[in-house]
Short mmCIF file of C-alpha atoms in Angstrom, two decimals:
data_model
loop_
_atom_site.label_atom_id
_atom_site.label_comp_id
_atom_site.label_asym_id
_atom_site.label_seq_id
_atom_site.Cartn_x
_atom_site.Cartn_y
_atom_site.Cartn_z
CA UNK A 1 0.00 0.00 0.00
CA UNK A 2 1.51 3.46 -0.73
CA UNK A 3 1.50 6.63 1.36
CA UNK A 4 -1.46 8.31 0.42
CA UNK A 5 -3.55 7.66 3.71
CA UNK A 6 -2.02 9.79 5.50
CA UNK A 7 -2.73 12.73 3.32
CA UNK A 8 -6.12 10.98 2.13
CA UNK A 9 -6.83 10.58 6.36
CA UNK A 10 -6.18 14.86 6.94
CA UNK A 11 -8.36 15.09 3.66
CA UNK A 12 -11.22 13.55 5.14
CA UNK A 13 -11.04 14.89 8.32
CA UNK A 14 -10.95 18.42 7.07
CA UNK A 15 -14.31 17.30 5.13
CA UNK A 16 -15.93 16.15 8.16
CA UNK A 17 -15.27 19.19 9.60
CA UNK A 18 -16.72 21.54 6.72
CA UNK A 19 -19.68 18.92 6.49
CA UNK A 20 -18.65 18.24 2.67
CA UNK A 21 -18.10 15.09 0.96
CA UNK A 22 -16.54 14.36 -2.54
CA UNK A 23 -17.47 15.72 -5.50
CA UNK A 24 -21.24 16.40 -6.26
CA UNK A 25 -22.76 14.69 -8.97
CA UNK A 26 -26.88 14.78 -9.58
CA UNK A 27 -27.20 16.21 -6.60
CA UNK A 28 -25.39 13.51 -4.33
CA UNK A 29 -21.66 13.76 -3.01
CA UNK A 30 -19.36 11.03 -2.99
CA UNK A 31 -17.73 9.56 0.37
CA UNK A 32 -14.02 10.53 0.73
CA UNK A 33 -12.82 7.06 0.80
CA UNK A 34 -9.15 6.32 2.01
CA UNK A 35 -8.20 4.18 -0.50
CA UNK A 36 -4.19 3.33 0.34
CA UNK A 37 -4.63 1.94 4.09
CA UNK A 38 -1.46 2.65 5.21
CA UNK A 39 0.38 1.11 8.36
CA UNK A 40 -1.58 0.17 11.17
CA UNK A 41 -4.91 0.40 9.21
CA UNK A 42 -3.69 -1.86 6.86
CA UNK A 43 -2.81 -4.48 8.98
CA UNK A 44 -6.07 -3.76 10.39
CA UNK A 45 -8.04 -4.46 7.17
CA UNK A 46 -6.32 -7.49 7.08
CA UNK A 47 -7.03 -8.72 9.98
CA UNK A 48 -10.99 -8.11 9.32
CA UNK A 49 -10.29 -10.10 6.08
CA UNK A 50 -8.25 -13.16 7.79
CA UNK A 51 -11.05 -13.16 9.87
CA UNK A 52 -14.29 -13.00 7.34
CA UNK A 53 -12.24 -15.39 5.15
CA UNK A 54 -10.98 -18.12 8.37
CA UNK A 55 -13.12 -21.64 8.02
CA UNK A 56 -12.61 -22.79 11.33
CA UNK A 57 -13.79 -19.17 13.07
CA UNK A 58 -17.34 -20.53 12.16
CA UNK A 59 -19.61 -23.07 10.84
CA UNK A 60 -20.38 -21.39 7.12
CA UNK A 61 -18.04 -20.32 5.20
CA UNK A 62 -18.88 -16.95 4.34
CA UNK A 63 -18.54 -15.50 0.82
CA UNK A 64 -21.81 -13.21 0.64
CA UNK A 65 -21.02 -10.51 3.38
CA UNK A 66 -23.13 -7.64 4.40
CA UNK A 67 -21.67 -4.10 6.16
CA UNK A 68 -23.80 -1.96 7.64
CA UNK A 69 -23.84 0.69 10.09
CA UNK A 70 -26.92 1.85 13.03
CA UNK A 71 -26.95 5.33 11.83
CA UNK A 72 -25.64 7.09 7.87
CA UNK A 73 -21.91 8.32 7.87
CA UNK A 74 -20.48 5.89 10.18
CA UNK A 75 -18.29 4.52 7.60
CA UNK A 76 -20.13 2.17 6.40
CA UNK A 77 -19.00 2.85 2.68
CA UNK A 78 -15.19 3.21 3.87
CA UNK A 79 -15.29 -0.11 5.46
CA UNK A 80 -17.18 -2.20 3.15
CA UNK A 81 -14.68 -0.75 0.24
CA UNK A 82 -11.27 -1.04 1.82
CA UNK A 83 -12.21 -4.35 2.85
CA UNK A 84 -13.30 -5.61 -0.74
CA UNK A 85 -10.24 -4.04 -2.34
CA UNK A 86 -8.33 -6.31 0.81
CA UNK A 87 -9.78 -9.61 -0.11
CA UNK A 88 -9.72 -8.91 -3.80
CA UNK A 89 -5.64 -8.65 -2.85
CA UNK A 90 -5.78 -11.51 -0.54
CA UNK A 91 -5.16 -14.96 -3.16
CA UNK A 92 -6.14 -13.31 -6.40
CA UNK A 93 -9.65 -13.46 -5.30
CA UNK A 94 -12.56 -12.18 -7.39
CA UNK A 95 -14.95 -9.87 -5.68
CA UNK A 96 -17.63 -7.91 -6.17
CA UNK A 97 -18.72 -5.23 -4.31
CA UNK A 98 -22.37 -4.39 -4.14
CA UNK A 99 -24.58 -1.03 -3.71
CA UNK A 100 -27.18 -2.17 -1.53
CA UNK A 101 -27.64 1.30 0.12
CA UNK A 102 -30.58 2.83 -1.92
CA UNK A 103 -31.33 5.65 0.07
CA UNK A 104 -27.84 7.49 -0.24
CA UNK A 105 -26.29 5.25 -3.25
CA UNK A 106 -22.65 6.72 -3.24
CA UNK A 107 -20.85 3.57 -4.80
CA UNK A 108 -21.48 4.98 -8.61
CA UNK A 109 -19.62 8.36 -7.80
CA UNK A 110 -16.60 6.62 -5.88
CA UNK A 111 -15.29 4.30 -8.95
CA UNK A 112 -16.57 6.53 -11.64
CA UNK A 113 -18.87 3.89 -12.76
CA UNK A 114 -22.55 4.13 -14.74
CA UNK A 115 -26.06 3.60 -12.57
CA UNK A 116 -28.20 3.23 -15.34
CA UNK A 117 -28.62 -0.13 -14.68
CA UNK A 118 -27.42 -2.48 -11.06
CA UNK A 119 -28.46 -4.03 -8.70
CA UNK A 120 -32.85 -3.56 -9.05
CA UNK A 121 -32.60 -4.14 -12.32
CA UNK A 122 -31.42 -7.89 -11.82
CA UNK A 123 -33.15 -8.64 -8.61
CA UNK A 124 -36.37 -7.43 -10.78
CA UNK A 125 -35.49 -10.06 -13.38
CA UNK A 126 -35.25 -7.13 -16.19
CA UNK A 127 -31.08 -7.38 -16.48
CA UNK A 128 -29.42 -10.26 -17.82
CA UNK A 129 -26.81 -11.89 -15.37
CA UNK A 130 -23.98 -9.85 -15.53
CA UNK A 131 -25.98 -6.29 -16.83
CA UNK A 132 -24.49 -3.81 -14.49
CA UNK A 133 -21.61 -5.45 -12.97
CA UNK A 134 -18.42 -3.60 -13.96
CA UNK A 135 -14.48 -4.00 -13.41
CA UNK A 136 -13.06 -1.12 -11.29
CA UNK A 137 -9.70 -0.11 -12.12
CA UNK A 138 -8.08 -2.13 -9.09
CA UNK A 139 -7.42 -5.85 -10.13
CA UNK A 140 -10.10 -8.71 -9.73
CA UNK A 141 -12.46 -5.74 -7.92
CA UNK A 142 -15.72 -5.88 -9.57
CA UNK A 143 -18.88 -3.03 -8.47
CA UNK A 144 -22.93 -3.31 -8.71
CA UNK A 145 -24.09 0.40 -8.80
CA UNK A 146 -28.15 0.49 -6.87
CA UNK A 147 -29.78 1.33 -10.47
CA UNK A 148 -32.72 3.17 -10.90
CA UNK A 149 -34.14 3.91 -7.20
CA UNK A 150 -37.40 2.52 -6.57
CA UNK A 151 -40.24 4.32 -5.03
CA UNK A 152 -39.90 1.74 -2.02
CA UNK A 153 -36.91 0.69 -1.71
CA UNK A 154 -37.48 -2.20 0.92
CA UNK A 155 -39.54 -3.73 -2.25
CA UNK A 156 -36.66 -4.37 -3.82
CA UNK A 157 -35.40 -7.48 -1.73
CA UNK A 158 -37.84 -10.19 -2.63
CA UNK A 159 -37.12 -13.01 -0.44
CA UNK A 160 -36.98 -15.11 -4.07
CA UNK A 161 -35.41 -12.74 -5.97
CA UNK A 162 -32.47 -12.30 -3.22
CA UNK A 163 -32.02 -16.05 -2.50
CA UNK A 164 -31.65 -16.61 -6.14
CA UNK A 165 -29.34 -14.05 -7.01
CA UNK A 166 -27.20 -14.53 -3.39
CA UNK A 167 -26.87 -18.02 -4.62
CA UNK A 168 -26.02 -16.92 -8.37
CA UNK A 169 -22.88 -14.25 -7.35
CA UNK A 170 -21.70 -17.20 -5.36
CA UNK A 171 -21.48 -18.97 -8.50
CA UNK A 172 -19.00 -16.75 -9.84
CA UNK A 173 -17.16 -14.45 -7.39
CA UNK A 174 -15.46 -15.37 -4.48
CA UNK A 175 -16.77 -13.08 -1.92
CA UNK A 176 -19.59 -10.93 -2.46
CA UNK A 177 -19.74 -7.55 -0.28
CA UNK A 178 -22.91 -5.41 0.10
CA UNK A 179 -22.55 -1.86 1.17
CA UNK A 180 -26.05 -1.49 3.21
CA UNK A 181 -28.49 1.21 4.63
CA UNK A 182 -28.39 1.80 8.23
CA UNK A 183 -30.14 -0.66 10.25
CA UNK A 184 -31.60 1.48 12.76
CA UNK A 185 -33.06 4.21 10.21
CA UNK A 186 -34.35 1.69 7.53
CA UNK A 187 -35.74 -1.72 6.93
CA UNK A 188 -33.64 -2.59 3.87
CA UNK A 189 -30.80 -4.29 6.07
CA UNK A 190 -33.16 -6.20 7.70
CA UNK A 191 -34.51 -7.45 4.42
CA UNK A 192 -31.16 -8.59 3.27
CA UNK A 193 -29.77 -9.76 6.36
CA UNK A 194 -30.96 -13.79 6.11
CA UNK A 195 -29.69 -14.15 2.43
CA UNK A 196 -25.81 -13.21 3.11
CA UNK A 197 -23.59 -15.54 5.22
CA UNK A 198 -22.33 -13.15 7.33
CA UNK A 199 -22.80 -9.46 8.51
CA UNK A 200 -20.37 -6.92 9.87
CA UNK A 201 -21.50 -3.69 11.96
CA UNK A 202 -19.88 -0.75 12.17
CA UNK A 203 -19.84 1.21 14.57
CA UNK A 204 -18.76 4.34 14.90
CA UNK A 205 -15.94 5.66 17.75
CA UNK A 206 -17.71 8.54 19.96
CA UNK A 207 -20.83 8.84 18.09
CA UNK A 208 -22.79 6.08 18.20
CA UNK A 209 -23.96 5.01 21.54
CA UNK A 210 -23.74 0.96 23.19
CA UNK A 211 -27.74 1.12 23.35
CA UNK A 212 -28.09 2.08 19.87
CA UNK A 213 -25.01 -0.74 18.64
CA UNK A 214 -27.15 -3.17 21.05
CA UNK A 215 -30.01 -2.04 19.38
CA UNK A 216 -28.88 -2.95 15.82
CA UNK A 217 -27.61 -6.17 16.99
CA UNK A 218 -30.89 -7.25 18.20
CA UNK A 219 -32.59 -6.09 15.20
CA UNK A 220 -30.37 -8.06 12.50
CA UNK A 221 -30.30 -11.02 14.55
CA UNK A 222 -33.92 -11.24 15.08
CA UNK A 223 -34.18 -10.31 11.18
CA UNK A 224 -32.32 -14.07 10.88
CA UNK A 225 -28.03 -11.97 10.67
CA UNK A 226 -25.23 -14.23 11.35
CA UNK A 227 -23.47 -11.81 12.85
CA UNK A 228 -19.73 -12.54 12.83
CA UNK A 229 -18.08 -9.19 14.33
CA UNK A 230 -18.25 -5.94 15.12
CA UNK A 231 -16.33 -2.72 13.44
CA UNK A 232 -15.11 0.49 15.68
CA UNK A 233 -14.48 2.69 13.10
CA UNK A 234 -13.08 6.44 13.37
CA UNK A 235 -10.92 5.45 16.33
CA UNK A 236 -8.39 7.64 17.82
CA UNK A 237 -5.94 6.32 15.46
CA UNK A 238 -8.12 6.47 12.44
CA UNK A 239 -7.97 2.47 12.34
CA UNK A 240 -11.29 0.36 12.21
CA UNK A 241 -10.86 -2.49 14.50
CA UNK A 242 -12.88 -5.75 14.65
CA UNK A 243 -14.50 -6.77 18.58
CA UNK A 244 -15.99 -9.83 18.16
CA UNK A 245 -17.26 -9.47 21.66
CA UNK A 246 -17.66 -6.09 22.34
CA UNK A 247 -21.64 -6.40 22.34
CA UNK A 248 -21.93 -9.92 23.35
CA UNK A 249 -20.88 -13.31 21.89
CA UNK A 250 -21.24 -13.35 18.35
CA UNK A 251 -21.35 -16.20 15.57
#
């Protein structure tokens, strides 16, 4: 990894504190993502993928994975990025990394990509297999813009339609990540939640509170979650880091 982050880090925190984002295009703003985890972060991205990717921390292997957040700008984005870009590093692995967010879609600005057509238009059935699915310009890193928004977006995840195109991306990636709304503001995560193997919250260091993170945990396991770990992200050091017990025993 090179030494961007640091500058990428002061970038982003100099957003946050103008209440800006990245560039603005129809009307959104793209998350300022760190993309060069330098350092300590790195090592802790890859210790969140050693983790998602170990077969004897758990049962199921997990290969569908979903990141989500209790409240919007945890992180959510930042984390479910970096840590596609890590296991698309880790083995040569081919990943795909999904815009399930369709209340503030942000995946489309960040790699530059088109949203005419994603992720409704093939749970819908009206996209062939692969329509919307494009290479990003790091290696074996693949991205599913939203598509068109639909007028309720908790609609979208048809228990059939999910299962069958869960089972599909299996098929032919080898880990799947969904970038999701937050759980405690929408139902959408909820929706998704039994259809992936595995789901990591993030929460977020100094901001969101232990009854709202207990809260969300609740609600996604009830929803049918295997929840495998929990992100702090927007420590001190800038470095997400993975409790696996800090709300309880998880899967």
């Amino acid at each position: 990894m090179s030494r961007t982050y640091e500058a990428l880090k002061k970038a982003e925190a100099e957003r946050l504190r103008a209440g800006q984002a990245g560039p603005r295009v129809d009307g959104r703003r793209a998350p300022a993502v760190p993309w060069e985890a330098d350092g300590e972060a790195h090592i802790q991205y890859e210790r969140i993928r050693v983790w998602v990717t170990n077969p004897t921390a758990r049962a199921t292997r997990v290969k569908t994975l979903m990141v989500v957040a209790c409240h919007p700008e945890s992180g959510t984005t930042t984390t479910a990025t970096l840590l596609a870009a890590s296991l698309a590093e880790g083995k040569r692995s081919r990943v795909l990394l999904v815009d399930a967010n369709f209340r503030t879609p942000s995946l489309d600005l960040l790699f530059g990509v088109r949203n005419k057509t994603g992720l409704t238009d093939l749970l819908s059935g009206e996209g062939a297999d692969d329509h919307g699915i494009q290479p990003t310009s790091r290696d074996n890193l693949f991205v599913l813009p939203t598509g068109r928004i639909a007028t309720c977006p908790v609609d979208v995840f048809d228990r059939e339609a999910i299962a069958r195109f869960t089972e599909d991306l299996k098929s032919r990636f080898d880990f799947v990540v969904f970038d999701a709304a937050p759980v405690l503001d929408f139902p959408d995560a909820c929706a998704l939640a039994p259809y992936v193997d595995g789901t990591l919250l993030v929460v977020e260091a100094d901001k969101t509170s232990v009854a709202d993170a207990k809260k969300a945990k609740r609600e996604l396991e009830r929803a049918g979650a295997c929840l495998i770990g929990v992100v702090l992200n927007r420590h001190r050091e800038y470095t997400p880091r993975l409790f696996r017990g800090l709300l309880g025993r998880t899967n």
